[in-house]
Short mmCIF file of C-alpha atoms and ligand atoms in Angstrom, two decimals:
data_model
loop_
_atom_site.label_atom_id
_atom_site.label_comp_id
_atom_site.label_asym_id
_atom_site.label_seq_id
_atom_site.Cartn_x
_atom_site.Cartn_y
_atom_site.Cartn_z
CA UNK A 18 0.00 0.00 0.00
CA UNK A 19 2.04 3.60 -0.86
CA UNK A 20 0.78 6.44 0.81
CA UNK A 21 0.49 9.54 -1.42
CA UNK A 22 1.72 11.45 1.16
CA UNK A 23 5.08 9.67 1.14
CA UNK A 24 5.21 10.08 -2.72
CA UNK A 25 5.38 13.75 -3.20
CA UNK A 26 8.65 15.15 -3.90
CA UNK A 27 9.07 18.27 -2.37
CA UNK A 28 11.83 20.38 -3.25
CA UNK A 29 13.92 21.07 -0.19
CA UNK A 30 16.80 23.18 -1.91
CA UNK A 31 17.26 26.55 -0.46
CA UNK A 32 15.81 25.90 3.24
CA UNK A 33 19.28 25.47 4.61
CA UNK A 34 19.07 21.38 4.29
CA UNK A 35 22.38 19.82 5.01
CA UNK A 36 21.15 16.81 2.97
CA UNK A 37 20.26 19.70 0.05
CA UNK A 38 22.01 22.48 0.69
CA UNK A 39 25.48 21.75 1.39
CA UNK A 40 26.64 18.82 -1.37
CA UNK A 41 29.21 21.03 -2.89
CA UNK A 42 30.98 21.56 0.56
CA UNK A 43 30.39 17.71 1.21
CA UNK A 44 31.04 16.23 -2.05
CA UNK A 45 32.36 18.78 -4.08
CA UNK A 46 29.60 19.26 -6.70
CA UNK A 47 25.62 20.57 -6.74
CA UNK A 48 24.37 17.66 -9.26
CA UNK A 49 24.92 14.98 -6.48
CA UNK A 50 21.45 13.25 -5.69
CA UNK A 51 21.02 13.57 -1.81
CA UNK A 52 20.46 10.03 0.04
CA UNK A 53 22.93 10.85 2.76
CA UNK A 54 21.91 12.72 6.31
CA UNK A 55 19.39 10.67 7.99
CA UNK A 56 16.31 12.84 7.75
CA UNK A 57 13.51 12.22 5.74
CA UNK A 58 12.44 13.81 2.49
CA UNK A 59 8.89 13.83 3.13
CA UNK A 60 6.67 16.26 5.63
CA UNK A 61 5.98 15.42 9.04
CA UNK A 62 2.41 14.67 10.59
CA UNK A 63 -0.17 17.20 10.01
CA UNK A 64 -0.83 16.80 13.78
CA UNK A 65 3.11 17.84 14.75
CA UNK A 66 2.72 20.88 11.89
CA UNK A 67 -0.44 21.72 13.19
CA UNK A 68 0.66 22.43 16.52
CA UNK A 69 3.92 24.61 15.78
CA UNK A 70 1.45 26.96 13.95
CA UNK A 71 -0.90 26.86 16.72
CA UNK A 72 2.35 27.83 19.07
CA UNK A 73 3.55 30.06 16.70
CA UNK A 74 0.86 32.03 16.21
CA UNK A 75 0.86 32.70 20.04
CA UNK A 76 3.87 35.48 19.42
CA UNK A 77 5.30 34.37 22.91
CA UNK A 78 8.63 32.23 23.27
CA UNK A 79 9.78 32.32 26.24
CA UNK A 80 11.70 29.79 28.36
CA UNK A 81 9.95 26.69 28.38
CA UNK A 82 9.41 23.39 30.32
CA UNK A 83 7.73 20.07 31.04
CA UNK A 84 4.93 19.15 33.24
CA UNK A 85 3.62 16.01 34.60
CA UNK A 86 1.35 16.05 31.02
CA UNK A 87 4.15 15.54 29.05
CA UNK A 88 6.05 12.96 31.22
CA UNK A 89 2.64 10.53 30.94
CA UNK A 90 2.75 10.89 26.97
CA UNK A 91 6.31 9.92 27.15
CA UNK A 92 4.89 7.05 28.72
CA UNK A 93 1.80 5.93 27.29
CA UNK A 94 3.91 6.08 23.74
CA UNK A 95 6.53 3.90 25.32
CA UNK A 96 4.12 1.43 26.62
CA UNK A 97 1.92 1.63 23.85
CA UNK A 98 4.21 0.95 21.37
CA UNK A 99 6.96 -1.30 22.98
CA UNK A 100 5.27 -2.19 26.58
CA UNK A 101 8.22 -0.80 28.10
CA UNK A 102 6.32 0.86 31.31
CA UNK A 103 8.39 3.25 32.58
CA UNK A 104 8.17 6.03 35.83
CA UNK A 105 8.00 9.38 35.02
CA UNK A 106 10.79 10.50 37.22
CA UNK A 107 13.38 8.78 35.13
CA UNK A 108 12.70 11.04 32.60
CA UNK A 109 15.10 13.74 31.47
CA UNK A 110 14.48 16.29 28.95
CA UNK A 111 17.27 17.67 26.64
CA UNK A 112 17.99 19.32 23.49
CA UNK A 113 19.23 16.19 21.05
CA UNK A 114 20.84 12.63 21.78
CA UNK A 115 24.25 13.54 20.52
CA UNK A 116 24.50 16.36 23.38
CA UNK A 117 22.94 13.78 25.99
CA UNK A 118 25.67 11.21 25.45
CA UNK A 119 28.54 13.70 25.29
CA UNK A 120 27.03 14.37 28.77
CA UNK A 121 27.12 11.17 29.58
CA UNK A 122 30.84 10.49 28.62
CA UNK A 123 31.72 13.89 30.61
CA UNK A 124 29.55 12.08 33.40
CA UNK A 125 30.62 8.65 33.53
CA UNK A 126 34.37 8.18 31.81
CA UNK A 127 37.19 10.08 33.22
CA UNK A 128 39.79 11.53 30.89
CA UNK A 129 42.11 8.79 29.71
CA UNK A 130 39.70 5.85 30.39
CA UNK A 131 38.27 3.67 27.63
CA UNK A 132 34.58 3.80 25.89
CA UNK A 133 33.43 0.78 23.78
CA UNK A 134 32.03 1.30 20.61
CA UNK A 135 30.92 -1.54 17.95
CA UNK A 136 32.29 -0.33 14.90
CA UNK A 137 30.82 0.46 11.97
CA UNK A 138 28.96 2.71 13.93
CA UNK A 139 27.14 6.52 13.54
CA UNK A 140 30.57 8.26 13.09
CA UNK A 141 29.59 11.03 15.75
CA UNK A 142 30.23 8.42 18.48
CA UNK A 143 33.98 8.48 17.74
CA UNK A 144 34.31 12.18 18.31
CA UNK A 145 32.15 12.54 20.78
CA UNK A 146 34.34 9.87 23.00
CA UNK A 147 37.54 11.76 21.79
CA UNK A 148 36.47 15.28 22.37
CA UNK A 149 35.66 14.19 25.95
CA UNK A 150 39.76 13.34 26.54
CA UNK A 151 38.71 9.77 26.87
CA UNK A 152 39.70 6.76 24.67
CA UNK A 153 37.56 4.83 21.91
CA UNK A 154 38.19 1.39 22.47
CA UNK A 155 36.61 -1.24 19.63
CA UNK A 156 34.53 -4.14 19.56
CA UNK A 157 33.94 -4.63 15.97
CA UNK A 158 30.84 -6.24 14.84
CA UNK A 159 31.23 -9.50 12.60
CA UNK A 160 29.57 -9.73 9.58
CA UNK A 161 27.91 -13.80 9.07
CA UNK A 162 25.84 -15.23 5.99
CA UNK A 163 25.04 -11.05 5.96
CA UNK A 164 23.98 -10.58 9.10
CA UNK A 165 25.86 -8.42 11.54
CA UNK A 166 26.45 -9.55 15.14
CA UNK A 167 28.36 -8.37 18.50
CA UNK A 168 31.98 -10.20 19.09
CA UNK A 169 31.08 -11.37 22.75
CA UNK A 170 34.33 -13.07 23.65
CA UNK A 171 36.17 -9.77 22.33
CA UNK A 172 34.20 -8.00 24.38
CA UNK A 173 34.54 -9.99 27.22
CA UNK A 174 38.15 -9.76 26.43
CA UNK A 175 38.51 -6.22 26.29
CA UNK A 176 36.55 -6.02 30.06
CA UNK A 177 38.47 -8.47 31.51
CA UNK A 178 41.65 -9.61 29.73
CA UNK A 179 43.06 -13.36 29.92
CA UNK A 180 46.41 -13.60 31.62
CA UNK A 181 48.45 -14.29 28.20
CA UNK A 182 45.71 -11.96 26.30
CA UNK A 183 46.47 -7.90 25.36
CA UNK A 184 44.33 -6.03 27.74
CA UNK A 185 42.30 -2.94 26.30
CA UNK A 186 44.52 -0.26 26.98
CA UNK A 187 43.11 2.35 28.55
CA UNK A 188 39.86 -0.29 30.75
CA UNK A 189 37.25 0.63 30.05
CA UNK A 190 34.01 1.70 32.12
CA UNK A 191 31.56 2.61 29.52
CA UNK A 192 29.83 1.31 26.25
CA UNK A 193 27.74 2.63 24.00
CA UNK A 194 24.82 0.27 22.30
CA UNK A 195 23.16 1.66 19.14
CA UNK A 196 19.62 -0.20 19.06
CA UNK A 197 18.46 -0.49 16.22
CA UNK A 198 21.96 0.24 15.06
CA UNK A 199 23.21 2.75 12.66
CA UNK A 200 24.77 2.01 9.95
CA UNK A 201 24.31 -2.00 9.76
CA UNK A 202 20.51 -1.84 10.78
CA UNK A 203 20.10 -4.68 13.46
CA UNK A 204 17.44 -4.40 15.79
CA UNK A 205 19.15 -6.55 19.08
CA UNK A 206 17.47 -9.77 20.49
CA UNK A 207 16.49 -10.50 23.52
CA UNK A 208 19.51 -12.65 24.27
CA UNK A 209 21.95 -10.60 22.49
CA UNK A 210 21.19 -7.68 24.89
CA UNK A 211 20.81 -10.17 27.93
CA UNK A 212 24.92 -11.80 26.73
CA UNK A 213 25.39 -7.58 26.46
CA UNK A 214 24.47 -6.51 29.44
CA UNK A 215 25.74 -9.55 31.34
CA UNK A 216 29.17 -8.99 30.77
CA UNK A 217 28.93 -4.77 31.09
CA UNK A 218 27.52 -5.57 34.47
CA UNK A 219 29.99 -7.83 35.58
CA UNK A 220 33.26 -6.03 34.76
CA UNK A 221 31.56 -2.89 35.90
CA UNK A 222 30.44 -0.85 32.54
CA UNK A 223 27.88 1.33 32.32
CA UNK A 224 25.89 0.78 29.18
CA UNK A 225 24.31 3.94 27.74
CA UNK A 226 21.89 3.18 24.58
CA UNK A 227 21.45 5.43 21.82
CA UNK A 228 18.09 4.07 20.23
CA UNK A 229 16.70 6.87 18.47
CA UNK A 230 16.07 4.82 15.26
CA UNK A 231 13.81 2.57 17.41
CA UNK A 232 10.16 3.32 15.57
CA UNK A 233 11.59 1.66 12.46
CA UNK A 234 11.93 -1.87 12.87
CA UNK A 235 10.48 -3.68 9.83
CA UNK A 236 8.45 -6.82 10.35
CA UNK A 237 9.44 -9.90 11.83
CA UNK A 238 12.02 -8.12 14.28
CA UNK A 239 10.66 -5.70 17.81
CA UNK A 240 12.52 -3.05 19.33
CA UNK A 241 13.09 -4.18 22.68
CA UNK A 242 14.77 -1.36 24.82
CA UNK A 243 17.86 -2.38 26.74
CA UNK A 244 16.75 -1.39 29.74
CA UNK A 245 13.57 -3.27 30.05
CA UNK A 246 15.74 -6.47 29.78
CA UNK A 247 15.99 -7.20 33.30
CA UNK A 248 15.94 -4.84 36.82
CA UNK A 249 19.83 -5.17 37.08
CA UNK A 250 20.60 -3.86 33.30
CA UNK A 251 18.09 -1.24 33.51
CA UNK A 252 20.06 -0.49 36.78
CA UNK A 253 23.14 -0.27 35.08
CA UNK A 254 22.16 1.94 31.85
CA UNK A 255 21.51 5.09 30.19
CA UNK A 256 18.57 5.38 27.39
CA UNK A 257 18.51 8.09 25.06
CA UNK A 258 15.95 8.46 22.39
CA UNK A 259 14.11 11.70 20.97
CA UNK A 260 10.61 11.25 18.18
CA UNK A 261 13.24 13.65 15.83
CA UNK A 262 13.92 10.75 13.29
CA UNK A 263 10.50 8.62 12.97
CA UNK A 264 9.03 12.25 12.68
CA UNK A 265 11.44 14.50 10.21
CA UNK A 266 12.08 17.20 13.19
CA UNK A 267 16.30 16.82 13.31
CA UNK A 268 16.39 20.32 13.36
CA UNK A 269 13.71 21.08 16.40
CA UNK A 270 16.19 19.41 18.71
CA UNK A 271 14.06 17.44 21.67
CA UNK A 272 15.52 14.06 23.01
CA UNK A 273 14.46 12.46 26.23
CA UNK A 274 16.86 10.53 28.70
CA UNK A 275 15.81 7.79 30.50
CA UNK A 276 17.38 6.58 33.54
CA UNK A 277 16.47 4.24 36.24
CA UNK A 278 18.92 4.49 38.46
CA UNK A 279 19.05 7.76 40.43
CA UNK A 280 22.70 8.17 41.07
CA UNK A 281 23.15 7.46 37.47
CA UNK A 282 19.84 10.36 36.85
CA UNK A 283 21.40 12.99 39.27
CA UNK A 284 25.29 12.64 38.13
CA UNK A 285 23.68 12.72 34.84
CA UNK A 286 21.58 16.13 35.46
CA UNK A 287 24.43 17.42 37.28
CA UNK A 288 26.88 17.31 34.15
CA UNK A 289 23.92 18.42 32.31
CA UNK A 290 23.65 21.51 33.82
CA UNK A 291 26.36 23.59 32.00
CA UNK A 292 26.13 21.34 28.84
CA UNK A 293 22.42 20.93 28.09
CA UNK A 294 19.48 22.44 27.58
CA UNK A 295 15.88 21.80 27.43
CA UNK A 296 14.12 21.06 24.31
CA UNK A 297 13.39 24.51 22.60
CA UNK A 298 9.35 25.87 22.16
CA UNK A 299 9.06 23.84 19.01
CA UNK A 300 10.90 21.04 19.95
CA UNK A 301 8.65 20.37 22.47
CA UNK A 302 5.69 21.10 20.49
CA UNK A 303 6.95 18.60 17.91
CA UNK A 304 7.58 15.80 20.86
CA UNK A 305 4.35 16.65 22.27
CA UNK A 306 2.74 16.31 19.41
CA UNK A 307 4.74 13.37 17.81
CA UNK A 308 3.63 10.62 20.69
CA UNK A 309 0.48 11.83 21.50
CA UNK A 310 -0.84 11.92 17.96
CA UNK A 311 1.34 10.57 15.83
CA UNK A 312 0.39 6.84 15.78
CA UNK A 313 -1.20 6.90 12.86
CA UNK A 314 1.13 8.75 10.75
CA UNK A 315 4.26 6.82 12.03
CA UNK A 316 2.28 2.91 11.11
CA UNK A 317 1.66 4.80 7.44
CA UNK A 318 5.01 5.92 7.64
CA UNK A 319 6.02 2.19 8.06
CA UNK A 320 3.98 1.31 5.20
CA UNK A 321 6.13 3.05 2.82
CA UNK A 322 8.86 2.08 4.29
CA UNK A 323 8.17 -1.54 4.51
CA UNK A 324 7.47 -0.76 0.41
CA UNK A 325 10.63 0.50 -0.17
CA UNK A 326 13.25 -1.47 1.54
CA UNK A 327 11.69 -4.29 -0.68
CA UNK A 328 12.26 -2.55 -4.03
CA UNK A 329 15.43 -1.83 -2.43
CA UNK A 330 16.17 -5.50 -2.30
CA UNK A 331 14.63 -6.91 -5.18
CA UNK A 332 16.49 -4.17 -7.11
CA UNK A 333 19.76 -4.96 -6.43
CA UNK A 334 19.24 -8.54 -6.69
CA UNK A 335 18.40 -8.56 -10.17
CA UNK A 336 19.99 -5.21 -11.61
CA UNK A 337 23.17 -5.05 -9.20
CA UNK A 338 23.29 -8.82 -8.00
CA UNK A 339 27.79 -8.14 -7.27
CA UNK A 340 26.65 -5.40 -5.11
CA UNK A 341 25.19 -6.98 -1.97
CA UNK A 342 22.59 -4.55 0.74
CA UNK A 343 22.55 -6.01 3.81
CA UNK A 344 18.60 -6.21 4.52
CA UNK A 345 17.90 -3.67 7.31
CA UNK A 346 15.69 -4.92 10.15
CA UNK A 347 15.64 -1.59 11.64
CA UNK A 348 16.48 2.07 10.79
CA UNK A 349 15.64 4.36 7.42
CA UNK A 350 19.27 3.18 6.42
CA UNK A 351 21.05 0.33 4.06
CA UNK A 352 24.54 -0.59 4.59
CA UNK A 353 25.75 -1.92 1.34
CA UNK A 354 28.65 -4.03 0.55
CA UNK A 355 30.63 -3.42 -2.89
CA UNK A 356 33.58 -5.26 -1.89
CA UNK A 357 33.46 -7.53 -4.80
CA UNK A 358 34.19 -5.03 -6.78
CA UNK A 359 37.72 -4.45 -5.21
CA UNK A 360 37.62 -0.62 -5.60
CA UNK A 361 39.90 1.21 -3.47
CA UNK A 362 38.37 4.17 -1.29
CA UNK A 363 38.88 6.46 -3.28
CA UNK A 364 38.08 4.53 -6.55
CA UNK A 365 34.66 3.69 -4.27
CA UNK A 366 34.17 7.37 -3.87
CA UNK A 367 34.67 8.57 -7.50
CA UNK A 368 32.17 5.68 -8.57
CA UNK A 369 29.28 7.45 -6.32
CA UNK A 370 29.38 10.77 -6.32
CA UNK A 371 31.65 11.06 -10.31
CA UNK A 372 29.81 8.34 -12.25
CA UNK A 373 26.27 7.82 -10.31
CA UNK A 374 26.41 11.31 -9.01
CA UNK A 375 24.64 10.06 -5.67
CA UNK A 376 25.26 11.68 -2.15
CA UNK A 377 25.93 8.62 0.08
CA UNK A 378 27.78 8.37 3.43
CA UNK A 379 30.69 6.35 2.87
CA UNK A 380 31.78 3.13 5.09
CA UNK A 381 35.37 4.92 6.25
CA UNK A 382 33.31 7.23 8.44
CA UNK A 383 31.82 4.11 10.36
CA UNK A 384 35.25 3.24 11.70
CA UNK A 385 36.87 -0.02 11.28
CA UNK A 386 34.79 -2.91 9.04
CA UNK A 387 33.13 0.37 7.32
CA UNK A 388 35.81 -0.07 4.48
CA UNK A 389 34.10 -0.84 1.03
CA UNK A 390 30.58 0.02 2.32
CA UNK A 391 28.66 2.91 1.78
CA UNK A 392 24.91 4.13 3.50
CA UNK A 393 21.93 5.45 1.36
CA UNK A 394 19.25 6.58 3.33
CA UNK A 395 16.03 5.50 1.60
CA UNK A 396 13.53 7.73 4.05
CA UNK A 397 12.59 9.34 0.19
CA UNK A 398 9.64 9.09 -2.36
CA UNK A 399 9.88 6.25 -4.48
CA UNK A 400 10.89 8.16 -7.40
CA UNK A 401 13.64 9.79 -5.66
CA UNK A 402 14.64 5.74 -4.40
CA UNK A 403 14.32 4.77 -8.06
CA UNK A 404 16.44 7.71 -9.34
CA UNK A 405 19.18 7.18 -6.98
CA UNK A 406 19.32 3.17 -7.68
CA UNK A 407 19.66 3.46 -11.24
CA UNK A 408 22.18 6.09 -11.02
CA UNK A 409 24.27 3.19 -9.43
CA UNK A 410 23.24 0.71 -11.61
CA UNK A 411 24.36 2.12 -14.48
CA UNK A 412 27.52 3.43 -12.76
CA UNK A 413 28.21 0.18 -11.76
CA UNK A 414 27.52 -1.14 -15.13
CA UNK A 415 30.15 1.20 -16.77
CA UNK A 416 33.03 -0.38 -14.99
CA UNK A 417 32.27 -4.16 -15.29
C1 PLP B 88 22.30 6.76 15.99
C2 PLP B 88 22.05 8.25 15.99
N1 PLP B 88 22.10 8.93 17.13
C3 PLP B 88 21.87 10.26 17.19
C4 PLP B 88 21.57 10.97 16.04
C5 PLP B 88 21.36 12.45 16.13
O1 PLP B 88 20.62 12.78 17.27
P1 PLP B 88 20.36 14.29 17.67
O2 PLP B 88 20.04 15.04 16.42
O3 PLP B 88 19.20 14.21 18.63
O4 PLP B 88 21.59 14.79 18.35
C6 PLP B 88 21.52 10.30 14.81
C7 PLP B 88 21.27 11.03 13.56
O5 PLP B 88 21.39 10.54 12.47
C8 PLP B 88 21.75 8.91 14.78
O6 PLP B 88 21.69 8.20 13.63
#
């Protein structure tokens, strides 16, 4: 079923668009077709635009807050949609996820001490952990039979290093999950967050879990959240999450912490203070707006989604069958291999953006594994999706 709503191009050129607006700084020419940034090229619920004008048209924009009103739609959206029941006290409000877990690295790792990451990974992660003074240390996901999963006994390594083994050097005492993750698009089990957590919690890391792509997960997979895994892991973690992807509102900045544990809540607000702020008038309109109303939109939303990822993967299958897509369970994002066609980075790079003339995230900014992969966001019409693919197919063409 495609939603007409989701099949209107709209042009977003000239509205300051990063995705849009700024391909010459990115990739060095205008003619580039944007599948990059992860924001969608489609309009947001009537219900969020609806009540920004409604705000707007107050005049008045002063310093603003939450109430106990807002806290229970948090809620009732995270129990409706994932039966995660949470209290409203463990509820922080900030202005965007990436500030929230640069406040938790400030919080949580001292200057010299190691973070985990599980590389490829949403590149921001790596300088967030470095700008803090402390050290990224890797777990690399392994790719099986394409399907990405976490290196336990590395992990377990890296926490708690055999006698004869190479310790991580600096130890470290925090890691950060990205559920579903970005760019490989897994949505984590049950018992791959249980083996996760299990080992954090005995070696002593705190887990903080970046799961703002966590209202796309395709059929046949759930978003479970980490922290409603068991007492002791929610205990011993950090969520952070924000409606600003499943609703196109990146650039009303409103994210949401949630933290069980109130040391973890209080150090957490205390780091805050100087390094955070709340979720601007819109912002909160948008959130507001987004989980009380949104339901609707976001299950049509799906739809289209659903409808894409599968042209998506027929498409390369028959037109581009060297050039593998790992099938995303979760996320607006595919991760897609073209290592058969032994092209060097740069050689990788020329093909996209020189011969397709596609804007595309490439795999060297995931970190190690991301070499010989590139990300295409497919949150577009189906026209624009079409565009884009044959672009590559016929680049691809040209040089076999
Ligand atoms: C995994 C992940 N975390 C965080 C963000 C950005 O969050 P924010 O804009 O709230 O800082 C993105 C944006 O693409 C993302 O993919």
């Amino acid at each position: 079923m495609n939603d007409r709503k989701f099949d209107e191009y709209i042009d977003r050129t000239g509205t300051n668009s990063v995705k849009w607006d700024f391909r010459n700084e990115v990739f060095g020419r205008e003619d580039v077709l944007p599948m990059w940034v992860a924001d969608s090229d489609w309009r947001t619920s009537e219900s969020i635009i609806d009540s920004i004008l409604e705000r707007a048209r107050h005049g008045i924009f002063g310093y603003t807050g939450t109430d106990e009103e807002t806290d229970r739609i948090v809620m009732d959206w995270l129990e409706r949609r994932y039966g995660w029941k949470i209290d409203p006290n463990w509820v922080v409000y900030a202005n965007g996820v990436v500030p929230s877990l640069r406040v938790v690295i400030k919080a949580f790792s001292c200057p010299g001490e190691g973070v985990i990451l599980q590389p490829p990974v949403y590149y921001p992660f790596f300088t967030s952990v470095k700008n803090s003074g402390s050290q990224v240390v890797t777990n690399q996901l392994k790719m099986k039979d394409g399907k990405y999963r976490m290196n336990y006994e590395e992990l377990h390594n890296l926490c708690c290093p055999e006698q004869e083994s190479i310790p991580a050097d600096p130890p470290p005492t925090l890691m950060v999950l990205c559920n579903p993750h970005n760019p490989v698009g897994r949505v984590w089990e049950r018992d791959e967050l249980e083996r996760l957590g299990s080992i954090c919690l005995e070696n002593e890391v705190l887990m903080v879990s970046d799961d703002i792509h966590s209202e796309f997960v395709y059929q046949g997979n759930s978003y479970l959240p980490l922290a409603s895994v068991s007492p002791e892991i929610a205990d011993n973690s950090i969520t952070l999450t924000s409606p600003s992807k499943a609703f196109n509102t990146a650039g009303l900045p409103a994210s949401i912490a949630i933290i069980k544990n109130e040391q973890l809540r209080e150090r957490f607000k205390k780091a805050g203070e100087k390094l955070l702020t709340r979720p601007s008038v819109f912002g909160l309109e948008a959130l507001i707006a987004a989980y009380k109303n949104g339901e609707d939109w976001m299950d049509d939303q799906l739809d289209y989604l659903e409808d894409n990822r599968e042209y998506i993967l027929e498409f390369f299958e028959t037109k581009i069958p060297r050039v593998k897509p790992i099938t995303p369970e979760g996320t607006t994002l595919l991760w897609i291999d073209f290592r058969k066609l032994n092209l060097s980075s740069e050689e990788l790079k020329d093909l996209i953006v020189n011969e397709a003339r596609v804007g595309l995230d490439f795999g060297s900014w995931f970190g190690p594994g991301g070499e010989g992969f590139v990300r295409l966001n497919f949150a577009c019409p189906r026209q624009t999706l079409k565009k884009g693919l044959n672009r590559i197919a016929e680049a691809v063409e040209s040089i076999s």
